[in-house]
Coordinates of C-alpha atoms and ligand atoms in Angstrom, one line a residue:
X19 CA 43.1 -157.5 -92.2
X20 CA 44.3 -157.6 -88.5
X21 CA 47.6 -155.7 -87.9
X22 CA 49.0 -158.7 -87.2
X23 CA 48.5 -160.5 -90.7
X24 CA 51.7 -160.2 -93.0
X25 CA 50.4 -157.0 -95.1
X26 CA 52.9 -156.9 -97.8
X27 CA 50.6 -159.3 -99.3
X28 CA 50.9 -157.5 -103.0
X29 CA 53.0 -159.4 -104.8
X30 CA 56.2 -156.9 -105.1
X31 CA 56.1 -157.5 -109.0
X32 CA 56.4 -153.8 -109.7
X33 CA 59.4 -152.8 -107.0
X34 CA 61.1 -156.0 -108.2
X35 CA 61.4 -154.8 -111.6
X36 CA 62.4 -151.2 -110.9
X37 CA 65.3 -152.7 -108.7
X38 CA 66.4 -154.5 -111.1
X39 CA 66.8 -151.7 -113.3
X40 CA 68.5 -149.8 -110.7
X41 CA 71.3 -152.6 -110.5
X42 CA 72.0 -152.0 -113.9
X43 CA 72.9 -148.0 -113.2
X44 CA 73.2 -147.1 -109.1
X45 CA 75.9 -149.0 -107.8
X46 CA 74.1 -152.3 -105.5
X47 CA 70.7 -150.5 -107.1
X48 CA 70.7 -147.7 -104.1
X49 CA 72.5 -144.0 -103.5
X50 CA 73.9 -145.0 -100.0
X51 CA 74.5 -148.5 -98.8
X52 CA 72.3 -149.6 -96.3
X53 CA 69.3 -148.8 -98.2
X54 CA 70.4 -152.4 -99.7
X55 CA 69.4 -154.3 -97.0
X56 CA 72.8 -155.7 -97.1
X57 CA 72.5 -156.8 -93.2
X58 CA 69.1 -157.6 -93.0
X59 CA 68.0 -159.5 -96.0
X60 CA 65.2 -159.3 -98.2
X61 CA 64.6 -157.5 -101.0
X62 CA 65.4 -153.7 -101.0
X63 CA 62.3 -151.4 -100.6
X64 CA 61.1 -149.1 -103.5
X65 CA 59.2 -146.5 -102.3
X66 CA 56.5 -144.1 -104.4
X67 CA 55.0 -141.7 -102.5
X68 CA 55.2 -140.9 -98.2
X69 CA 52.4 -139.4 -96.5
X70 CA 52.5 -138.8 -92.5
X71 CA 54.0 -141.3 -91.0
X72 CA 53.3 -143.7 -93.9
X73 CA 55.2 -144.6 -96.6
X74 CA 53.9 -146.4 -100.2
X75 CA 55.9 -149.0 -102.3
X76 CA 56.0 -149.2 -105.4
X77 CA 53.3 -152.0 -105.3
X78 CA 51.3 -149.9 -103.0
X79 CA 51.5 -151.6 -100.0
X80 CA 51.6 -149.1 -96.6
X81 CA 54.1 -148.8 -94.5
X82 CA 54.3 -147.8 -91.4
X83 CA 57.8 -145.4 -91.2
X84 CA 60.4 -145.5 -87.9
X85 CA 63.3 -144.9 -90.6
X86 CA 61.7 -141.1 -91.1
X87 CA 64.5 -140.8 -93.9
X88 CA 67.2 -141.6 -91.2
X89 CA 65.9 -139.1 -88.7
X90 CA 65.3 -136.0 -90.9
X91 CA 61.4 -136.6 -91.7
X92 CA 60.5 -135.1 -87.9
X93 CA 57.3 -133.8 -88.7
X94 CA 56.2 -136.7 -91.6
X95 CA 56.3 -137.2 -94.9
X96 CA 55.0 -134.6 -97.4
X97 CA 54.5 -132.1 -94.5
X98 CA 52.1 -129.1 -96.0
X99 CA 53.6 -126.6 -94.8
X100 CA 57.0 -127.6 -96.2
X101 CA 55.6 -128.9 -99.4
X102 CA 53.6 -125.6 -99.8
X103 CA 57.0 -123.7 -99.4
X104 CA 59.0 -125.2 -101.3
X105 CA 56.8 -125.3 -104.3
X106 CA 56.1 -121.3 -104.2
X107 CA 60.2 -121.3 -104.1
X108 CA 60.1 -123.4 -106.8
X109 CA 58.0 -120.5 -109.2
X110 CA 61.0 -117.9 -108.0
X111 CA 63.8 -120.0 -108.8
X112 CA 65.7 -122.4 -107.0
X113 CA 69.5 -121.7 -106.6
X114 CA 71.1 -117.9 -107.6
X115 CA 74.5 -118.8 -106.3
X116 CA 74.5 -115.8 -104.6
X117 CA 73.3 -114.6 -101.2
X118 CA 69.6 -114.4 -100.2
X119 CA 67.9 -113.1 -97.3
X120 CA 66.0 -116.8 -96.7
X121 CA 69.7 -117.9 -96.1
X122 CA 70.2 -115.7 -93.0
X123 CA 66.0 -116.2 -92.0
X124 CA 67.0 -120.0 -91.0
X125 CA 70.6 -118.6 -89.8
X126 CA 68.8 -116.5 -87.4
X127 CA 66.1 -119.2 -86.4
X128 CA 68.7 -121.5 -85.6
X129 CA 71.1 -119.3 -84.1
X130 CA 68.3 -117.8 -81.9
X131 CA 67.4 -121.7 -80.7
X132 CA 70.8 -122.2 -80.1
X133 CA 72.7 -119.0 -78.6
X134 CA 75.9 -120.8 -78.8
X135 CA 76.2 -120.8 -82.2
X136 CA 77.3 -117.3 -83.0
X137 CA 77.8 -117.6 -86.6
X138 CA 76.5 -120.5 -89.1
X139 CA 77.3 -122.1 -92.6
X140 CA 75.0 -123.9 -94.4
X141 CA 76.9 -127.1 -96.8
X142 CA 74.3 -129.5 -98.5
X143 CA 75.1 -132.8 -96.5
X144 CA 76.3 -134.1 -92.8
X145 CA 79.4 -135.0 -94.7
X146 CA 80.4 -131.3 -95.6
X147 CA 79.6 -130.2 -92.2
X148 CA 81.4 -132.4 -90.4
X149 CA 84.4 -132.8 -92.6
X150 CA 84.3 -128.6 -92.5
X151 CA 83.9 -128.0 -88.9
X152 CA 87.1 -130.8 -88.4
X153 CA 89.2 -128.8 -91.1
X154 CA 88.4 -125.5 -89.3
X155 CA 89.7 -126.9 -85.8
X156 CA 92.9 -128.5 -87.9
X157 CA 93.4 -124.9 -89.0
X158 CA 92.2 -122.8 -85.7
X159 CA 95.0 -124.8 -83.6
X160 CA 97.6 -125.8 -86.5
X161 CA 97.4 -129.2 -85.4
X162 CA 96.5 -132.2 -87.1
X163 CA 95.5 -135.2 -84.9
X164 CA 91.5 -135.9 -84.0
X165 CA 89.6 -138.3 -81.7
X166 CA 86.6 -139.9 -83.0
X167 CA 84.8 -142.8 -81.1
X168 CA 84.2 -146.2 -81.9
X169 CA 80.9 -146.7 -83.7
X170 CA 80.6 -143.2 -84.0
X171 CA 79.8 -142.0 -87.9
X172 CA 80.1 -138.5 -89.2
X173 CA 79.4 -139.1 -92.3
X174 CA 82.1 -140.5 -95.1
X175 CA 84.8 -138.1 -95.6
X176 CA 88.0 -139.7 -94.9
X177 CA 89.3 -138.6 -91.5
X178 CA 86.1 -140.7 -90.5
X179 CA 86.2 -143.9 -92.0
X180 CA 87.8 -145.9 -89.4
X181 CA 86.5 -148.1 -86.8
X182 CA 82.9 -146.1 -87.9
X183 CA 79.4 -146.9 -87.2
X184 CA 76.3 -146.8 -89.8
X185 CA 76.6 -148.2 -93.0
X186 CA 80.9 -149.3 -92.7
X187 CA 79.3 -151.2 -89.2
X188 CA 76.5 -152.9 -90.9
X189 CA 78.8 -153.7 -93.9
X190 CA 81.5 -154.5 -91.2
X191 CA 84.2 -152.5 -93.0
X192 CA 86.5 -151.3 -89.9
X193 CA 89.3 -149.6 -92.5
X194 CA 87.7 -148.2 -95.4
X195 CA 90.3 -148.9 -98.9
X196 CA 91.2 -145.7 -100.4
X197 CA 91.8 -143.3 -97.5
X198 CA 95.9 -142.8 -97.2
X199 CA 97.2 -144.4 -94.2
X200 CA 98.9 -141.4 -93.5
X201 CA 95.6 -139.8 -93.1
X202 CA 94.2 -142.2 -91.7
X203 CA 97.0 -142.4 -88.5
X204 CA 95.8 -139.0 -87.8
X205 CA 92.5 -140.3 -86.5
X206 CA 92.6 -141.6 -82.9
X207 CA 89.3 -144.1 -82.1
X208 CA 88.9 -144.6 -78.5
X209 CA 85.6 -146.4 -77.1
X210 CA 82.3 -144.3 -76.6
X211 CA 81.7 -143.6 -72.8
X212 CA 85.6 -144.3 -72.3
X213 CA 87.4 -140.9 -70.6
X214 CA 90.1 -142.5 -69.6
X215 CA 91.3 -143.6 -73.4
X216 CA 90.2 -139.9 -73.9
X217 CA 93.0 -138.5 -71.7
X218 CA 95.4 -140.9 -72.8
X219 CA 95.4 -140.1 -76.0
X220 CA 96.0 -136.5 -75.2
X221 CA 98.8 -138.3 -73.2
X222 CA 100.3 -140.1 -75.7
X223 CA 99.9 -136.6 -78.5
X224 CA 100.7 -133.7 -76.1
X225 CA 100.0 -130.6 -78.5
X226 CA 99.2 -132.4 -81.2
X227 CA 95.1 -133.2 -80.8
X228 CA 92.8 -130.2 -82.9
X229 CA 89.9 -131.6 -81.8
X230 CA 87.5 -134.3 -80.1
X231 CA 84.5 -135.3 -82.2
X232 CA 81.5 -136.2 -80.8
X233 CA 77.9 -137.8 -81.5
X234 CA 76.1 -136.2 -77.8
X235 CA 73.7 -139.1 -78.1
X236 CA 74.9 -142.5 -80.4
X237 CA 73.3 -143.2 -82.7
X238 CA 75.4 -144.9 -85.8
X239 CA 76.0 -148.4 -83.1
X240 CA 72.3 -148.4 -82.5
X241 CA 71.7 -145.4 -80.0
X242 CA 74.0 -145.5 -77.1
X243 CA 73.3 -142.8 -74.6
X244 CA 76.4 -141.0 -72.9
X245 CA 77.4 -142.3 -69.8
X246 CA 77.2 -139.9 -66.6
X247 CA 79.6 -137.3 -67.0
X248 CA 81.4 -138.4 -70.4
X249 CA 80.4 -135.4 -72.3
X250 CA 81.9 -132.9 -69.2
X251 CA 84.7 -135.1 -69.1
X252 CA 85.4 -133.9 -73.0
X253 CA 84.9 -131.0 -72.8
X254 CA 87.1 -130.5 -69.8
X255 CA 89.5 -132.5 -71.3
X256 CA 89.8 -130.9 -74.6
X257 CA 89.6 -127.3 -72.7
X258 CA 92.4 -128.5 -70.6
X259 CA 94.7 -129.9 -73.6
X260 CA 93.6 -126.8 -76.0
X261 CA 92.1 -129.0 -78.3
X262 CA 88.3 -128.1 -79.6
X263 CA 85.3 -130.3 -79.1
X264 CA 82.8 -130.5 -81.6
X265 CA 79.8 -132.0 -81.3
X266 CA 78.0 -134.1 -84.1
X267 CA 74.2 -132.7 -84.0
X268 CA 73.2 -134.4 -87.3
X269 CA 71.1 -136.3 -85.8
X270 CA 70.1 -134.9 -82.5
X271 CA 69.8 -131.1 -83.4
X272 CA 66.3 -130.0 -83.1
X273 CA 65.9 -133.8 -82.3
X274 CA 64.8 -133.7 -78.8
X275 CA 63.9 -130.6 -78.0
X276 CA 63.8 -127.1 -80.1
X277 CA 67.3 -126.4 -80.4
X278 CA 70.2 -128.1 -79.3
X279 CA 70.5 -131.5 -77.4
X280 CA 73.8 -129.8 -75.4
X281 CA 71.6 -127.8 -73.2
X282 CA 70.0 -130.7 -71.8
X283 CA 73.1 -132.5 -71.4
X284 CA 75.1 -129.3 -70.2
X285 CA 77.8 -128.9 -72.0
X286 CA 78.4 -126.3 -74.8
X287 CA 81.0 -127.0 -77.6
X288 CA 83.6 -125.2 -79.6
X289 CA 81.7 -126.1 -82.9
X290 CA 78.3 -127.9 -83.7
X291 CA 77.3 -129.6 -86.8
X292 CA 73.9 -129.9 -87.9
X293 CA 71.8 -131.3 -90.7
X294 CA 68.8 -134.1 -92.0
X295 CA 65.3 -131.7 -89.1
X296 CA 67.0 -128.3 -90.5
X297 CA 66.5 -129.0 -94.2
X298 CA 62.8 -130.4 -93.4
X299 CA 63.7 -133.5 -96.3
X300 CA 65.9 -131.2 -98.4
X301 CA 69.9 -131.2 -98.7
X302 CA 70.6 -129.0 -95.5
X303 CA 73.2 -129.5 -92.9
X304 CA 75.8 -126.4 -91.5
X305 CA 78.3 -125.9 -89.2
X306 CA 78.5 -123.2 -86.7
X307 CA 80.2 -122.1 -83.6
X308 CA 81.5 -119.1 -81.8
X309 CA 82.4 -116.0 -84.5
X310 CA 86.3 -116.5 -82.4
X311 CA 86.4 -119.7 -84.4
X312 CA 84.4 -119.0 -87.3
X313 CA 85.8 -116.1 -88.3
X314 CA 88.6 -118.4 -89.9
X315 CA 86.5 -119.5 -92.6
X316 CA 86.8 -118.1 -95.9
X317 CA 86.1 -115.3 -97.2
X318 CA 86.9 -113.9 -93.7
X319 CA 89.6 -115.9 -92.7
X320 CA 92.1 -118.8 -94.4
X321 CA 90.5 -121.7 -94.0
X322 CA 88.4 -122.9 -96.9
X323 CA 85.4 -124.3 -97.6
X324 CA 82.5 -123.5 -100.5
X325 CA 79.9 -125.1 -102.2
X326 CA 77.6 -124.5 -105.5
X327 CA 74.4 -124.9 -103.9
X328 CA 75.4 -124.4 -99.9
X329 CA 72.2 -122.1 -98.7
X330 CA 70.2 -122.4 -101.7
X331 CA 66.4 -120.7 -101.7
X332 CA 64.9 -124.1 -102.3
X333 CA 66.6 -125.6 -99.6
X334 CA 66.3 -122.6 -97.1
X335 CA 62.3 -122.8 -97.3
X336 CA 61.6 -125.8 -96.7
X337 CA 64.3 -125.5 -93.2
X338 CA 62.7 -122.6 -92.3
X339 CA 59.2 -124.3 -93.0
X340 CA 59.9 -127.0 -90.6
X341 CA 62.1 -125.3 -88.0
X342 CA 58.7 -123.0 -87.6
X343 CA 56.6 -125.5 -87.1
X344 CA 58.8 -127.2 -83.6
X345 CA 58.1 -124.1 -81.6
X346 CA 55.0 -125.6 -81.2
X347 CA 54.4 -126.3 -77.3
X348 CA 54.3 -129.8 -76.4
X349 CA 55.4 -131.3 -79.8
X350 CA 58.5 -132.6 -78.1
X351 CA 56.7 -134.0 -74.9
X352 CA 54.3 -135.6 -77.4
X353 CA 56.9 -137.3 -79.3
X354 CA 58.6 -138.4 -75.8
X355 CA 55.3 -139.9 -74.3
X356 CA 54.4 -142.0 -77.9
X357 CA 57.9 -143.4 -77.7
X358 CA 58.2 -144.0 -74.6
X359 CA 54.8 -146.3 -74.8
X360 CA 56.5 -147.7 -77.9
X361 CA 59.3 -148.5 -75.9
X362 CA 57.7 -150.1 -72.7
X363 CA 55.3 -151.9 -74.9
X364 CA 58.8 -153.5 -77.0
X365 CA 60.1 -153.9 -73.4
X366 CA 57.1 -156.4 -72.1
X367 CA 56.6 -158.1 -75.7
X368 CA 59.9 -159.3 -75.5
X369 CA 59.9 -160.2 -71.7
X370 CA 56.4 -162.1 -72.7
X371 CA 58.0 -163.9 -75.4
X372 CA 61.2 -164.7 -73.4
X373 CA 64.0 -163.3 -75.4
X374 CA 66.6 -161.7 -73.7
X375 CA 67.2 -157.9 -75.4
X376 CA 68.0 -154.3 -74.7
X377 CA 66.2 -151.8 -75.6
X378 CA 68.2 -148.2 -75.9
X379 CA 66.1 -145.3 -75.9
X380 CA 66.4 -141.4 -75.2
X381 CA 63.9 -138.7 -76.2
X382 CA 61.9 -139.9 -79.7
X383 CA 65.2 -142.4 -80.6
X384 CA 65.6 -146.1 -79.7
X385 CA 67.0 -149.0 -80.6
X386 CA 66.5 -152.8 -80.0
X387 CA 70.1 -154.5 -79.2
X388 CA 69.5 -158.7 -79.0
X389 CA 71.8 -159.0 -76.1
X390 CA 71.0 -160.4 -72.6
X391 CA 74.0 -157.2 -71.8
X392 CA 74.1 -153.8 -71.4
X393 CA 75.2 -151.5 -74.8
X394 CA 77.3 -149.0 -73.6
X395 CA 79.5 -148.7 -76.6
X396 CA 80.7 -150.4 -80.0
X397 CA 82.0 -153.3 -78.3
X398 CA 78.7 -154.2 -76.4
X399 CA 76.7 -153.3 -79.7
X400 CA 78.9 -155.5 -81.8
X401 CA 77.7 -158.6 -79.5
X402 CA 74.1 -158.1 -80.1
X403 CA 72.5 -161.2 -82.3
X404 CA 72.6 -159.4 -85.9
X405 CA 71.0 -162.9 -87.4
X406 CA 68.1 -162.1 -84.5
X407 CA 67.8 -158.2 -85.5
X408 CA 68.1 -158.9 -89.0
X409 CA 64.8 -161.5 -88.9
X410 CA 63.0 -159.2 -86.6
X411 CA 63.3 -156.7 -89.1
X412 CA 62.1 -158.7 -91.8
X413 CA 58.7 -160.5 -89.4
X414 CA 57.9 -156.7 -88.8
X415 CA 58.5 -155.4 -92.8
X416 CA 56.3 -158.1 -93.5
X417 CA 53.4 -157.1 -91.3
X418 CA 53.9 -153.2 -92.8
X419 CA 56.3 -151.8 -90.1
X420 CA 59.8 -150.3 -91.5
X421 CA 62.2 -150.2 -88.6
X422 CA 65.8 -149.2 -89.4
X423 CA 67.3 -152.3 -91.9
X424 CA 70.3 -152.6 -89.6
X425 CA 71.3 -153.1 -86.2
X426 CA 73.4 -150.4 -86.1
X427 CA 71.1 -147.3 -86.4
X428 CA 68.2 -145.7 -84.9
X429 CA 64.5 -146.2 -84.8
X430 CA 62.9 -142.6 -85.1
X431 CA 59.1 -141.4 -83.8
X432 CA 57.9 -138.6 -85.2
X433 CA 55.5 -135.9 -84.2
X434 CA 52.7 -137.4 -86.9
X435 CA 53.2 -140.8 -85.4
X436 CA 49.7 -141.6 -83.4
X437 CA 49.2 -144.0 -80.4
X438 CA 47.3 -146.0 -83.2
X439 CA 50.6 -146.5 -84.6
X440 CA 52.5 -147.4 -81.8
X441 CA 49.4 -150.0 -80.9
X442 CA 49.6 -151.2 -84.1
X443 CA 53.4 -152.1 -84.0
X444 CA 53.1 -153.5 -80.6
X445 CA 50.9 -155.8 -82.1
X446 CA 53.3 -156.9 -84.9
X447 CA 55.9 -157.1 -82.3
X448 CA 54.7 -159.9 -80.7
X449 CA 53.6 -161.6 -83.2
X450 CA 56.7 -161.1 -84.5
X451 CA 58.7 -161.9 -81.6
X452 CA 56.3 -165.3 -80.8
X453 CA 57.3 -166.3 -84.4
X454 CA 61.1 -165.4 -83.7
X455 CA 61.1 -167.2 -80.4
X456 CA 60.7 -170.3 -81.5
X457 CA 63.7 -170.2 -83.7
X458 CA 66.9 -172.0 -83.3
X459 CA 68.6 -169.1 -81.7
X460 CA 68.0 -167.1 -85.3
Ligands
KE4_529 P1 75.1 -137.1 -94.5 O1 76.4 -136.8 -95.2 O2 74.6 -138.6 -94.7 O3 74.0 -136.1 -94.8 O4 75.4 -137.0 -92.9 C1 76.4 -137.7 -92.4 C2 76.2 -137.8 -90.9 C3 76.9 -137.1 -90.0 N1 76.7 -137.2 -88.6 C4 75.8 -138.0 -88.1 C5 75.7 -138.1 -86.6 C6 75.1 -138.9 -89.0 O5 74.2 -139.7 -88.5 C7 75.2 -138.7 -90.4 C8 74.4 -139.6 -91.4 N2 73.5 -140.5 -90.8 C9 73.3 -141.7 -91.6 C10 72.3 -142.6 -90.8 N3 72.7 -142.9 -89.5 C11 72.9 -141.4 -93.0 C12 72.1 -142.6 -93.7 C13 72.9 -143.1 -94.9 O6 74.2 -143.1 -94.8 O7 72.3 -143.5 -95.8

């Protein structure tokens, strides 16, 4: 069958049924919004089994994976070496609730890759780290304003659920219902890119702004890279107003490089979060900064946070299984070079089929924007052709590629992806494109 030929040619009888059990007990059938399809369409994916860059439906039919689990699946589904390790931890027990040495092996791995990060604390999701590192800066300056960015997500804890990318953009919720509005004024959106609503804000709050928090590279409005300067800017800014800057590594941490994306962007921040590459697929994410700040967090200082399985042993192999493996040399270039041929193949597919787009890409991340405009920021994304995206999405789903199922996230390469792959969705592409070009503007 060519790679062109629709390929989920099973009939999805078996997935079908399985969702609509899960409608009856997980809220919309899924454990996290957009895995509903809500903005794309179609029917919701159940998946069996990944392998590689490959995932496997419930019907069996193949996929080929850009969604990588949202960015955490950097070196492929069922990895060996992180399946291997966490199944030994599984034979000596999975959480003590007490300290472990595996706990301060990943510590050290990641402090070591990222020298700014004097001390670390592992929490089981984005969410807790995020929502952890913002409570420490609230409590490290006794202030209680913060400055988020439009489009921006950090996860769903209620300082962030305003103006937010992700899942609230692809649902369009800009205010989220049940966060206090008196919580809620405390959070200050200004545009990405945007340094002069930056400073104003601190105008318009003297003394009163704990922190700036930032995503280094976009990637919850569809990736948006930082213009020229913007991330010097904040952290000049927040130096100069006393305020602390934390940067949202979620996503990019151990993303682009073996360690932190700051050092190629130069700039260093007060805290970083991290999460999704160092758990290799398992519920890992931290927070971590310099031991002046951390030292506030309890036990050592006043400022609390805790959690029944933060650090567990299960959890802490399979991180330390896959931060291991992205010493390896050229893994990164690797990555860069298949997306980057995945990105100038999109590039001349969609000049060939005549539709104007934009394609956003840094290191292994991109995203496809349906806009004859530049994205620079959640105002430009938010003009982009959904309608377009969304069938785009569903022409390449059908032919076995799985690209992110909204507009407003990112499409991931991996280091398992091959340039078989990337020929193989360039292929798809333009048939997909062909058959999207001759739509009524859909
Ligand atoms: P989690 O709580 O979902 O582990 O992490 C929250 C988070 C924090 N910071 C950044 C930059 C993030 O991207 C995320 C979560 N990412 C989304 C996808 N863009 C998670 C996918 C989902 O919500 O299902």
């Amino acid at each position: 069958m060519s790679a062109t030929e629709p390929r989920l040619k099973r009939e999805r009888k078996r997935s079908r049924e399985i969702f609509d059990r899960a409608e009856k007990v997980l809220v919309g059938g899924v454990n996290s919004p957009v895995r509903a399809f809500g903005s794309v369409g179609g029917e919701p994916l159940i998946i069996e089994r990944g392998s590689g860059a490959h995932l496997y439906d419930a019907d069996g039919n193949e996929l080929l994976d850009y969604v990588c689990s949202w960015g955490a699946m950097i070196l492929g589904h069922a990895n060996h070496a992180i399946s291997a390790a966490i199944a030994d931890q599984a034979h000596r027990g999975t959480s003590f609730g007490v300290t472990t040495e595996l706990e301060v092996e990943l510590a050290t791995l990641i402090t070591r890759a990222i020298p700014f990060i004097e001390k670390i604390r592992f929490v089981s999701s984005g969410t807790e780290a995020t929502m952890s590192a913002v409570r420490l800066a609230r409590g490290v300056t006794k202030r209680d304003f913060i400055v988020k960015f439009e489009g921006c997500y950090h996860g769903h804890a209620d300082s962030f659920l305003s103006q937010a990318g992700s899942g609230l953009a692809t649902l369009g919720i800009a205010e989220c219902p049940g966060v206090p509005q008196a919580l809620a004024a405390l959070t200050l959106n200004v545009p990405y890119n945007d340094l002069q609503a930056v400073e104003r804000a601190f105008a318009q709050h003297k003394g009163q702004i704990a922190a700036v928090i930032v995503e280094p590279i976009a990637a919850n409005m569809g990736v948006v890279p930082p213009a020229t300067g913007f991330l010097s800017g904040l952290r000049e800014i927040t130096r100069r107003n006393g305020a602390l800057l934390i940067v949202d590594e979620v996503i990019t941490g151990f993303r682009l490089r073996n360690g932190s994306v700051q050092d190629l962007l130069g700039i260093e921040a007060d805290l970083t979060t991290l999460g999704k590459i160092i758990g290799g697929g398992v519920p890992v994410a931290a927070y971590g900064g310099r031991s002046e700040f951390m030292n506030h967090v309890a036990p050592l200082g006043p400022v609390y946070q805790a959690g029944t399985l933060a650090g567990n042993p299960l959890a802490m192999r399979a991180g330390i299984a896959a931060l291991k493996q992205l010493t390896r040399p050229d893994l990164y270039d690797e990555m860069v070079q298949l997306a980057r041929r995945l990105v100038f193949g999109l590039r001349a597919e969609l000049q060939d089929a005549g539709i104007d787009a934009q394609i956003n890409a840094i290191g292994s991340l991109s995203t496809i924007f349906f806009t004859p405009e530049p994205v620079r920021n959640y105002t430009d994304a938010k003009r982009s052709d959904t309608k377009r995206y969304a069938r785009f999405f569903r022409e390449m789903l059908d032919r076995g590629i799985f690209l992110a199922p909204s507009q407003f996230e990112a499409t991931f390469v991996s280091a398992v992806h091959s340039a078989a792959d990337v020929d193989r969705t360039l292929a798809a592409a333009r048939v997909s494109l062909q058959a999207i070009a001759s739509d009524s503007g859909v």
